[in-house]
Structure formats: C-alpha cells, structure tokens
Coordinates of C-alpha atoms and ligand atoms in Angstrom, one line a residue:
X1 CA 28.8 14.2 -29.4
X2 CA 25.9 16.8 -29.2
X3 CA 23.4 15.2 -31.6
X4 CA 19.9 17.2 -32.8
X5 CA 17.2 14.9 -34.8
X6 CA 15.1 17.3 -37.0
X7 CA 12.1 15.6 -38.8
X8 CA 10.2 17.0 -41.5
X9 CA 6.8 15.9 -42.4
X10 CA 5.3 15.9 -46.1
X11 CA 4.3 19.3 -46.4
X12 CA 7.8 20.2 -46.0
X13 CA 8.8 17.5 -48.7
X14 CA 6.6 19.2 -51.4
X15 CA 8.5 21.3 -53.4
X16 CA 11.9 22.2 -54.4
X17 CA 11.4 25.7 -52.7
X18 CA 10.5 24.1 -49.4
X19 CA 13.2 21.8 -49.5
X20 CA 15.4 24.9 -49.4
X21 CA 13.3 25.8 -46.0
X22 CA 14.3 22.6 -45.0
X23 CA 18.2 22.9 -45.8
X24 CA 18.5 26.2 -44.0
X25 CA 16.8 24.5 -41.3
X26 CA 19.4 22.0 -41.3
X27 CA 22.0 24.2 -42.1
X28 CA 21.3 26.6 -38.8
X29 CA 21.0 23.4 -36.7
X30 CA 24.3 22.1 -38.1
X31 CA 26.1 25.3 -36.3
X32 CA 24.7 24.4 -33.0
X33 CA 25.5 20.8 -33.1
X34 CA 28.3 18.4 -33.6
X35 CA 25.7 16.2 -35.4
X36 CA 22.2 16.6 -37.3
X37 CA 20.6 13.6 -38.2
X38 CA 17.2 14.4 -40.2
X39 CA 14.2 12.1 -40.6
X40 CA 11.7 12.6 -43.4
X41 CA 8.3 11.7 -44.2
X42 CA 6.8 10.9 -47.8
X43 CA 6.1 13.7 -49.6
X44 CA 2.2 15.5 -49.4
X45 CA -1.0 14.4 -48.9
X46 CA -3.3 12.1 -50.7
X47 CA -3.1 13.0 -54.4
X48 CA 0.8 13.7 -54.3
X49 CA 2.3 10.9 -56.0
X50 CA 4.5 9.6 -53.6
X51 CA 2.3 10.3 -50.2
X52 CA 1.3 7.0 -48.5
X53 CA -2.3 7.3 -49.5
X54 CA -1.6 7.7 -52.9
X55 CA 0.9 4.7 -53.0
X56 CA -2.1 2.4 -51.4
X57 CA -4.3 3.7 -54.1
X58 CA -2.2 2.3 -56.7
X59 CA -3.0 -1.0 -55.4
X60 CA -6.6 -0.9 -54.3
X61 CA -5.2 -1.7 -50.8
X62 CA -8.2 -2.6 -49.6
X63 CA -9.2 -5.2 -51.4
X64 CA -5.3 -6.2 -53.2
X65 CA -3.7 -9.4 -53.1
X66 CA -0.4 -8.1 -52.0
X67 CA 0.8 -9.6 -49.0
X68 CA 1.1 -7.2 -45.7
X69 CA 5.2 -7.4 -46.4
X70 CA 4.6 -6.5 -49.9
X71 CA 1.9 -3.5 -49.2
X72 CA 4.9 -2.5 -46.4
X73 CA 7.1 -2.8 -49.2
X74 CA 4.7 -0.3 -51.6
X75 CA 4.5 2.3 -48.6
X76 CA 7.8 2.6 -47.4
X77 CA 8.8 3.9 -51.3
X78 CA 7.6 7.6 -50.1
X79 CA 9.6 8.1 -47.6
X80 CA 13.0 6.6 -49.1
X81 CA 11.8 8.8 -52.1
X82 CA 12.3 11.9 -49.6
X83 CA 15.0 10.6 -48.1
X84 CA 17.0 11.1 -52.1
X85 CA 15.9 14.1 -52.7
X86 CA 16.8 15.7 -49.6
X87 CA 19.8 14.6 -49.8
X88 CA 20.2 15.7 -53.7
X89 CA 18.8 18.8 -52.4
X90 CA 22.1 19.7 -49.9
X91 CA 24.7 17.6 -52.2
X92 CA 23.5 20.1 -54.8
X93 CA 24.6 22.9 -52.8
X94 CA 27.9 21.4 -51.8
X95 CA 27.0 19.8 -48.3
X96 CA 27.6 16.7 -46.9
X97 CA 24.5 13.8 -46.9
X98 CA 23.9 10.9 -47.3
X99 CA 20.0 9.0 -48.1
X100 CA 19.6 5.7 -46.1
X101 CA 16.6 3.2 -45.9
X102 CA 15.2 2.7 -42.1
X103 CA 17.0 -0.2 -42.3
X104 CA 20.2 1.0 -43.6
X105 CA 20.3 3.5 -40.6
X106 CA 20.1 0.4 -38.6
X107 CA 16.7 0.5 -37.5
X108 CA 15.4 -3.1 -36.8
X109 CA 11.7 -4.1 -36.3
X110 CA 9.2 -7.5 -35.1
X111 CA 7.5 -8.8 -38.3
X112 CA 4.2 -7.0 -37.2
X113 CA 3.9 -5.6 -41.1
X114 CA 1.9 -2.6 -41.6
X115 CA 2.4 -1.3 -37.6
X116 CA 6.1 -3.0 -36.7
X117 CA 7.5 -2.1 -33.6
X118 CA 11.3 -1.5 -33.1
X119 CA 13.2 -3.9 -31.3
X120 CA 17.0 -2.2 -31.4
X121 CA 18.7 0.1 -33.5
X122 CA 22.4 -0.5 -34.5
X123 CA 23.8 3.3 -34.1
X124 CA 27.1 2.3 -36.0
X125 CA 26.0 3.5 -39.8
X126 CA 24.6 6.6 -38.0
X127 CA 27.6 7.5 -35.7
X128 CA 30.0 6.8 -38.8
X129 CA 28.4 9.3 -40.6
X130 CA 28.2 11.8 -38.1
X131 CA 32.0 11.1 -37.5
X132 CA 32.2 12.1 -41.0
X133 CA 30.6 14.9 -40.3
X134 CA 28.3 13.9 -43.1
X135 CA 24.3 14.8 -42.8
X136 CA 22.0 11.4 -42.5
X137 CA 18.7 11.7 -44.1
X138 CA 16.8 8.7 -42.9
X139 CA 13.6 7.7 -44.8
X140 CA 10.5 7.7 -41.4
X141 CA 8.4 5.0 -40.9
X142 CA 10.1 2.2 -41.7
X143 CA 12.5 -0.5 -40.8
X144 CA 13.9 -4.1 -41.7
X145 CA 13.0 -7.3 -39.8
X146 CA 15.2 -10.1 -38.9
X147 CA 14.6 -11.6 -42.6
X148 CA 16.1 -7.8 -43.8
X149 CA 12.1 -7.4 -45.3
X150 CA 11.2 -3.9 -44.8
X151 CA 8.4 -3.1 -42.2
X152 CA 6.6 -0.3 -41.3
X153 CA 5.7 1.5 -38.2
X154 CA 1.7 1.8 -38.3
X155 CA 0.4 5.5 -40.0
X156 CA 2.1 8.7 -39.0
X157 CA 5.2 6.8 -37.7
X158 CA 8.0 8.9 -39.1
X159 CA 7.4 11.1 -35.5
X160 CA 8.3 8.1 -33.8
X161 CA 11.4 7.0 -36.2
X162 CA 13.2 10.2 -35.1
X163 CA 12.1 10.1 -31.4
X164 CA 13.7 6.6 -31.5
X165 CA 16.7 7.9 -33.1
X166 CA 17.1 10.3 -30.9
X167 CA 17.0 7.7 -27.7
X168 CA 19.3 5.7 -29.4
X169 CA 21.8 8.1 -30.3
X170 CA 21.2 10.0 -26.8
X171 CA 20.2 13.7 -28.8
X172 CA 20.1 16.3 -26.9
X173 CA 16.2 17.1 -28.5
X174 CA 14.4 16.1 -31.0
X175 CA 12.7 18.9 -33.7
X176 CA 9.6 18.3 -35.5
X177 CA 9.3 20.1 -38.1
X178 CA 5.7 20.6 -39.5
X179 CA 3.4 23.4 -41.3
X180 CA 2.2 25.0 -37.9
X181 CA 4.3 27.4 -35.5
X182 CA 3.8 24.7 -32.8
X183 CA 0.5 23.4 -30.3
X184 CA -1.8 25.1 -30.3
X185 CA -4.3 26.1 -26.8
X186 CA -7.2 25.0 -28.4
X187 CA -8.3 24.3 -32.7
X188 CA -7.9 27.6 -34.1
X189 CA -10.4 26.6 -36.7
X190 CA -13.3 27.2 -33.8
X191 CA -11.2 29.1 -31.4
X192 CA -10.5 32.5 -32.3
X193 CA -8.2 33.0 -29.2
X194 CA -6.2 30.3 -30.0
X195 CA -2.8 31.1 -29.2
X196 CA 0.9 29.1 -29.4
X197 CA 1.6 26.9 -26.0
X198 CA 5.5 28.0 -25.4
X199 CA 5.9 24.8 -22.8
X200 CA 3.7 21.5 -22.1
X201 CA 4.0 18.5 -20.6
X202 CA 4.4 14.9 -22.7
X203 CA 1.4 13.9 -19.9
X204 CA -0.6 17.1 -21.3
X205 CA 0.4 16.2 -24.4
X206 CA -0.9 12.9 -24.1
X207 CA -4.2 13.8 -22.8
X208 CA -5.1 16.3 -25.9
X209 CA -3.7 13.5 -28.7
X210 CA -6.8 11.3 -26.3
X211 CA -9.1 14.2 -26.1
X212 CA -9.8 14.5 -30.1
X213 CA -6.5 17.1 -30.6
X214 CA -4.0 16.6 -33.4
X215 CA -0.9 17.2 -32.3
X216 CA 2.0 14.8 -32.4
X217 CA 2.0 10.6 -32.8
X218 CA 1.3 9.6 -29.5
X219 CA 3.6 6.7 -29.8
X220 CA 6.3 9.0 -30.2
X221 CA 5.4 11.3 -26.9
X222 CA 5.6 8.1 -25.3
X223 CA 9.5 7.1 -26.5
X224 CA 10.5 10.6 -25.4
X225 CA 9.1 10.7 -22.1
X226 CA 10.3 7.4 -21.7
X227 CA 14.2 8.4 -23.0
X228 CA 13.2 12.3 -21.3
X229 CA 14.2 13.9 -24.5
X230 CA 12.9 16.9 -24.9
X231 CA 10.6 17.4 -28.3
X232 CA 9.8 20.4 -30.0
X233 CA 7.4 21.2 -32.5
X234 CA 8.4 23.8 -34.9
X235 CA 7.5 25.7 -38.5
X236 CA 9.6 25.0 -41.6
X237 CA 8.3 28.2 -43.0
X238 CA 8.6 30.5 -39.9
X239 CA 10.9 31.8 -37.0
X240 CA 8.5 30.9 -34.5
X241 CA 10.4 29.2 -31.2
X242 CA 7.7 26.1 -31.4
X243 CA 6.5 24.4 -28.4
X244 CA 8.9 22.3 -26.1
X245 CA 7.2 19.2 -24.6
X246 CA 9.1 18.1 -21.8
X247 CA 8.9 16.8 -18.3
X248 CA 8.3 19.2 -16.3
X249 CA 6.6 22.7 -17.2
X250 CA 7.5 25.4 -14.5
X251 CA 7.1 25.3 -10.8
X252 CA 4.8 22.9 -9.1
X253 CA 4.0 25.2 -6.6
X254 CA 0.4 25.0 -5.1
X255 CA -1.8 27.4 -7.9
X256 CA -5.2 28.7 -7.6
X257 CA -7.6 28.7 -9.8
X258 CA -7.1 31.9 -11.2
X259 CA -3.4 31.2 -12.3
X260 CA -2.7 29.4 -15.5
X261 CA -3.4 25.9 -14.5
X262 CA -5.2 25.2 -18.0
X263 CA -2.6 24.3 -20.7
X264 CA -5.2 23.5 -23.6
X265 CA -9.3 22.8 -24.5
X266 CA -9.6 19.5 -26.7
X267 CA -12.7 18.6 -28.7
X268 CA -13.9 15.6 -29.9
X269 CA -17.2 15.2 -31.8
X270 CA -19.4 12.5 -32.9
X271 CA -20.7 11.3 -29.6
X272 CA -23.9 9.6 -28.5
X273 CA -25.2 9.8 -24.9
X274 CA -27.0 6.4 -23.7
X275 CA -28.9 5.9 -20.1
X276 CA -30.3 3.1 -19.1
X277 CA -33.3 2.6 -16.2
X278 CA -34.4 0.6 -14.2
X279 CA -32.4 -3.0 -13.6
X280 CA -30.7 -5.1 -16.5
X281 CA -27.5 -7.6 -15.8
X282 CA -25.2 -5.0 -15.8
X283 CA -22.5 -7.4 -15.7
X284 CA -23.3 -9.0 -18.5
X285 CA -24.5 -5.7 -20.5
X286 CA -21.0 -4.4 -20.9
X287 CA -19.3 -7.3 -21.2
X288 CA -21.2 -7.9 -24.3
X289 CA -20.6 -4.6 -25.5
X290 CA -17.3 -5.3 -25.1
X291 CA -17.3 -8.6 -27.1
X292 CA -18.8 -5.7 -30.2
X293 CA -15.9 -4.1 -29.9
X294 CA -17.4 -0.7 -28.4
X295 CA -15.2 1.3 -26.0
X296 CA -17.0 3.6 -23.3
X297 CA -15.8 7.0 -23.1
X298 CA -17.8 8.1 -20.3
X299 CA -19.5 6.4 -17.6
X300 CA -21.6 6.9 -14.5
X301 CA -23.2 4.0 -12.7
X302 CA -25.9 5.1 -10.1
X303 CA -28.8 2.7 -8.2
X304 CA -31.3 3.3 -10.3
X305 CA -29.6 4.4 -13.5
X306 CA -26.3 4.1 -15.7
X307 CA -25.3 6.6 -18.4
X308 CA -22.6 6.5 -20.8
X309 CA -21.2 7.9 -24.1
X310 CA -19.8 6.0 -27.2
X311 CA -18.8 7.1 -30.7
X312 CA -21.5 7.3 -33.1
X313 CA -20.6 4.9 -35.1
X314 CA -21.0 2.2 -32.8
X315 CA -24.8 3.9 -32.2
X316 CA -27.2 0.8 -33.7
X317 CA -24.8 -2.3 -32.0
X318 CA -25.0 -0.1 -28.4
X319 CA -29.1 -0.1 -29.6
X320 CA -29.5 -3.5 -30.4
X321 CA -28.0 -4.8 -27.3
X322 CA -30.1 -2.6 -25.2
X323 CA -33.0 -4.2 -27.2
X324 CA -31.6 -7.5 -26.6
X325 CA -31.6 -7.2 -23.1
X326 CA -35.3 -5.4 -22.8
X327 CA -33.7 -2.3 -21.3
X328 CA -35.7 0.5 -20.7
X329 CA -33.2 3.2 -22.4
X330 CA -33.2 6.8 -23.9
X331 CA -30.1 8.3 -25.9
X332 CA -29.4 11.8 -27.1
X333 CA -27.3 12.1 -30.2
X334 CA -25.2 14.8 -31.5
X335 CA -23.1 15.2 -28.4
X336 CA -19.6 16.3 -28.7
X337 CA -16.9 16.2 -25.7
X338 CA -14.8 19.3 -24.8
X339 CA -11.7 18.6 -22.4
X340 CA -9.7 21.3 -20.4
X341 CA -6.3 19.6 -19.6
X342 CA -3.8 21.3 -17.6
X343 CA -1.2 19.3 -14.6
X344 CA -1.3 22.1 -12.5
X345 CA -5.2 21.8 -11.6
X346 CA -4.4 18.6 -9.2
X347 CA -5.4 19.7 -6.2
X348 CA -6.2 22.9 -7.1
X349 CA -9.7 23.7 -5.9
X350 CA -12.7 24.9 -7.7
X351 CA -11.6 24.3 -10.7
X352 CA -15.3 22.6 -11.4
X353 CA -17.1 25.1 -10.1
X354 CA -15.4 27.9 -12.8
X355 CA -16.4 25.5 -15.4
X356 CA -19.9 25.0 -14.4
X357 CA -20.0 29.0 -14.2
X358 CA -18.9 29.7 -17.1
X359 CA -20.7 27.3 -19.2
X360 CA -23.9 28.0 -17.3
X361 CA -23.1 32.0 -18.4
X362 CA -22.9 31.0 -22.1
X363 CA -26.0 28.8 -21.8
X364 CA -24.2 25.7 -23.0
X365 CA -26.0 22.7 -20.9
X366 CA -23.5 19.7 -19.5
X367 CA -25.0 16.1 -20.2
X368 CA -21.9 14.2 -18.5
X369 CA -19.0 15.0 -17.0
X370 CA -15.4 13.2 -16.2
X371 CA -12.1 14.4 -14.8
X372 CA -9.0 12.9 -13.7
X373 CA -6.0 14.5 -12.0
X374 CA -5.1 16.4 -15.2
X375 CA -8.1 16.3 -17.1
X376 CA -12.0 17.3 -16.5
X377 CA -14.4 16.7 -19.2
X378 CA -17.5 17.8 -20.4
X379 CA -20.4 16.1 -22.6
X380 CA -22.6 18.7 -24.3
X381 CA -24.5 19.1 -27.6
X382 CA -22.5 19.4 -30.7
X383 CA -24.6 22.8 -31.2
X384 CA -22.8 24.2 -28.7
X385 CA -19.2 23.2 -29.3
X386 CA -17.4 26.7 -30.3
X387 CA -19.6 28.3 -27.9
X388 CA -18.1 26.4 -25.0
X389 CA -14.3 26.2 -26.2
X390 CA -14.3 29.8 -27.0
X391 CA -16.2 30.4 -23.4
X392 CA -13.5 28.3 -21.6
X393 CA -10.6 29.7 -23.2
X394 CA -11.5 33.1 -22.5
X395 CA -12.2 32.0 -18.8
X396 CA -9.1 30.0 -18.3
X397 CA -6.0 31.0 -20.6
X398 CA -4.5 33.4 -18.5
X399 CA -3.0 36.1 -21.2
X400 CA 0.4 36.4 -20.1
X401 CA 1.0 33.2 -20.0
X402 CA 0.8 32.4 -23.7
X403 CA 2.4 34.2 -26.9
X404 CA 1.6 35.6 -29.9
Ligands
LIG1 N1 4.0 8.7 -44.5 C1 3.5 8.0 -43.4 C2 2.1 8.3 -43.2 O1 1.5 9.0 -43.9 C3 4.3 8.3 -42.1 C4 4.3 9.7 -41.6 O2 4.0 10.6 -42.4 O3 4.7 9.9 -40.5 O4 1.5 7.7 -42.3
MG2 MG1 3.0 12.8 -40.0

C-alpha cells in the first residue's frame, strides 16, 4: 500500500478555519495515496488552553507533586484533544477518521516519562484502518509503556511520532506540516535575502538544528535518515512545494567555490570567548569543567595558549575554575557564532579564503573559527551578527539555485 504521514503542528490546530486547511490538506493527499495517516500536535502556543505549556502551568510543573507518569499523563491531553477534533472536523464533512491515543495506534515506549523512547510499534490498528480506507488521526508525542501508562516523547516530539510511523508503516514520505513555506537559507528575521531551500540533506539538516537554526526535531531527521524516508516541510496555509530533506541533494560532482556549495548560514548567540596563558594542568582544567556540566563549543589548543567558547550562561563556573586554578585568563563576551553549512564544500578549495574576504570587506572581525567536512564556523561579536549573515549570503547563495 502507498502510505503518506502528514503532521500538523499547533498552529495548524488553532481554529476551526485552519482545521479546514488541514482537511483539504488531507483530502488532496488522500487522492495520491492508498493511505493517509495524519499526526497532530496539541493545539497553539503557551496561553492556548490545551498547548503543552499551558497544561504544565496548570500544575506549577516545576515545583508539583505529580509524579513524572502523572505530569506525562497531564501533557499528553493536548494532543489526544487534537487528535478529536480533527477527526470531528472530517466526520463532519462526511469523511472517514478515526481519533487514537499514541498508544491505541500501537505505539509502545521504555518508562523514561517525560522523554520516552519507542521501542516497537504494532502496525495492526493502523493497517486495519487504512484497509478500511478510514483516515487515522494519531495524537504526537506520546505512547504507552509496557504497564499501558502513557509516556511521552521529550518536547517537540510529535515530528518524531510521524517520522516513526512512517518507518513502521514503510510511507513513501513523510509531510510536516507547519506555519512556514519550508527551511529557510538563513533566519529571515536578520536576513533579508533569505530565500526557501527547494532540497537539503538530513546531514545539513542536522548541522543547522546544531548551529542555533530551528528547523525540524532533530530526533526525528535522525529516524528518517535512518529508515531513508524522505521528509518534507510544508505550509498549511500556502501552495508552496516545501523543502524535501533527503539523502542525497543533486550531483556530487567535484564543485568550485563559486557554485552553490552553501545550502544555509545558522546563527547562534549568547557566546563567551575564554583564552587562557601561560601553563595550567590542562588535563585537569577541562575535566573539571566537565564535572560543571559545561560543554565547549569551540576550541583551539596551542603551546603557549588555549582559547575556547562556551554559552553564557555557564560564564561565572568557566570564571571560577580559571580562578581556582590561578590561570592567567582574558574573556570577551557578547560573541555570537555564524555557521555556513553546505555537503558540497568537502574538498572544495577556498572555501575559507571567500569567507575570510568577505567578512574582512564588511569589517566584521573573526575571534575563532571551526569547520568540519560540511560545516565552517565563525566566532564574532554579537554586534556584528546580521552584518555577517547578510554579507555571507549575498557572497555564497548562488541565485538560481534557490526559489522565490
Ligand atoms: N506538544 C508537544 C510540545 O509542545 C509536542 C509537539 O508539539 O511536537 O512539545
Ligand atoms: Mg512542534
């Protein structure tokens, strides 16, 4: 059978106009394919009544007595709330659903509460409905453990619920619906060139989700390019094709540097830049950072110095240690990172030396730098952040490569 998953995320919940967007969604989707299974998340943000924040305010989560199963419990209600009304929403207009639980779509979990991980999925209730041709609307995020207590997949987990669906029930893709016409080559909100990526890898993908980017659940670009399913990110509310993230995005051929090579610019902000002089035990230095609980993002060891960057917040631990230790040290705060990511630039030379050009033309000065085969990274001053996207995007983003 040629089976499509379709989720639809909270904006698309809201209202009873947008669940119409979503049934003609559904509805077009249901001509191409023997079988639609949808996903939903809980309805809106925080402040909607049935959006996961709003259900963990009810209960003070923070400081309740509830048990992890029972707060599991009080968040999984949103989502089996959308999971009803989508399906009142096409039974009203004389279609075929059906609402089901995580668990009554066969979706079993560990007992991890609050961030469960699936362990198998019985297909049966699914297939049967499908058989049926019946339309499964399967509340995200959730699950049932081996005690049948619902669980629940860690925040933003109704991604993965339908990328795991579609593994299980071998989909030919999975859609993801959302409020956006797909990824976007770099945040429009300090990008004015910004544009729609047609095609990227789940590796690219991957490295923006790392590099500060919002984009898609990690966990769930991780099930797909494991089961190479093919996910696309689409629009609710508009025609726009989306972006396909898949395995392989065009020919590998050898590039050069002035082809598109560059698939997006992430940004991350809150950064701190640390070096230390002279000698310390450097041995011991980090692994006592480590025992705080601070990751590195950057590093550079040298002879005579070592430099690194850490989030901000972990700023006074980094200090006290240093102080600790007697290190002769100097930091520089306000730093944000900027990341072109693009598969195509391994091996491809000078790829460096256009970055280094074109910052160096906008006046933006580099504190740090890392790259790996996909990915080279910048440090620079959080002044300077649109400056330098909007600089590298106009250097890199070859025009007829992207759309709109
Ligand atoms: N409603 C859940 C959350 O807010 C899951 C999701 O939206 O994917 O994290
Ligand atoms: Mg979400």
């Amino acid at each position: 059978m040629r089976i499509l998953i379709q989720k639809f995320g909270g904006t698309s919940m809201a209202t009873e106009q947008t669940r119409t967007d979503v049934m003609n969604k559904i509805l077009e989707a249901k001509k191409k394919y023997e079988g639609v299974v949808v996903v939903v998340s809980a309805i809106g943000r925080l402040g909607a009544p049935y959006a996961t924040d709003s259900l963990l305010h009810l209960v003070n989560h923070k400081h309740t007595n509830l048990s992890p199963r029972e707060v599991d419990l009080l968040m999984s209600v949103g989502e089996t709330i959308s999971s009803l009304i989508m399906a009142n929403t096409l039974l009203d207009q004389g279609h075929k659903a059906c609402a089901l639980t995580g668990g009554g779509a066969g979706i079993m979990t560990d007992s991890h509460f609050n961030h469960a991980e699936v362990t198998h999925i019985h297909t049966k209730p699914l297939m049967t409905l499908l058989r049926e041709d019946t339309i499964p609307i399967v509340a995200g995020f959730q699950g049932v453990n081996v005690d049948r207590h619902v669980t629940t997949l860690g925040r933003g987990g109704s991604d993965t619920t339908a990328v795991l669906l579609g593994e299980a029930l071998e989909a030919e893709a999975v859609e993801i619906f959302t409020d956006v016409d797909g990824i976007m080559t770099a945040d429009p909100r300090i990008c004015k060139s910004a544009k729609i990526i047609n095609t990227i890898s789940y590796n690219e993908v991957f490295q923006m989700a790392g590099s500060g980017a919002k984009v898609i659940h990690p966990r769930a670009v991780e099930v797909a390019r494991r089961a190479g399913i093919p996910l696309i990110i689409k629009n609710t509310f508009s025609e726009a094709e989306g972006t396909s993230i898949m395995r392989h995005i065009g020919p590998t051929n050898k590039k050069t540097v002035d082809e598109q090579i560059i698939t997006s610019i992430a940004h991350i902000s809150d950064r701190v830049q640390f070096s230390i002089f002279g000698q310390i035990d450097d041995e011991k230095f980090f692994t006592d950072l480590a025992k705080e609980n601070v990751s590195i993002d950057i590093i550079n060891i040298f002879p005579d110095r070592k430099v690194f960057t850490i989030e901000e917040h972990c700023k006074n631990k980094v200090i006290h240690l240093l102080e600790a230790f007697g290190a002769e040290y100097s930091l520089i705060e306000g730093c944000c990172k900027v990341t072109v990511i693009g598969e195509r630039m391994t091996g491809v030379p000078g790829v460096m030396a256009k970055i280094l050009r074109c910052l160096s033309k906008a006046s933006v000065e580099i504190l740090q730098t890392a790259d790996s085969l996909s990915t080279i990274a910048c440090l620079i001053r959080e002044k300077d952040l649109e400056i330098a996207v909007e600089a590298l995007h106009e250097e890199f983003m070859v025009s007829e490569y992207v759309s709109k």
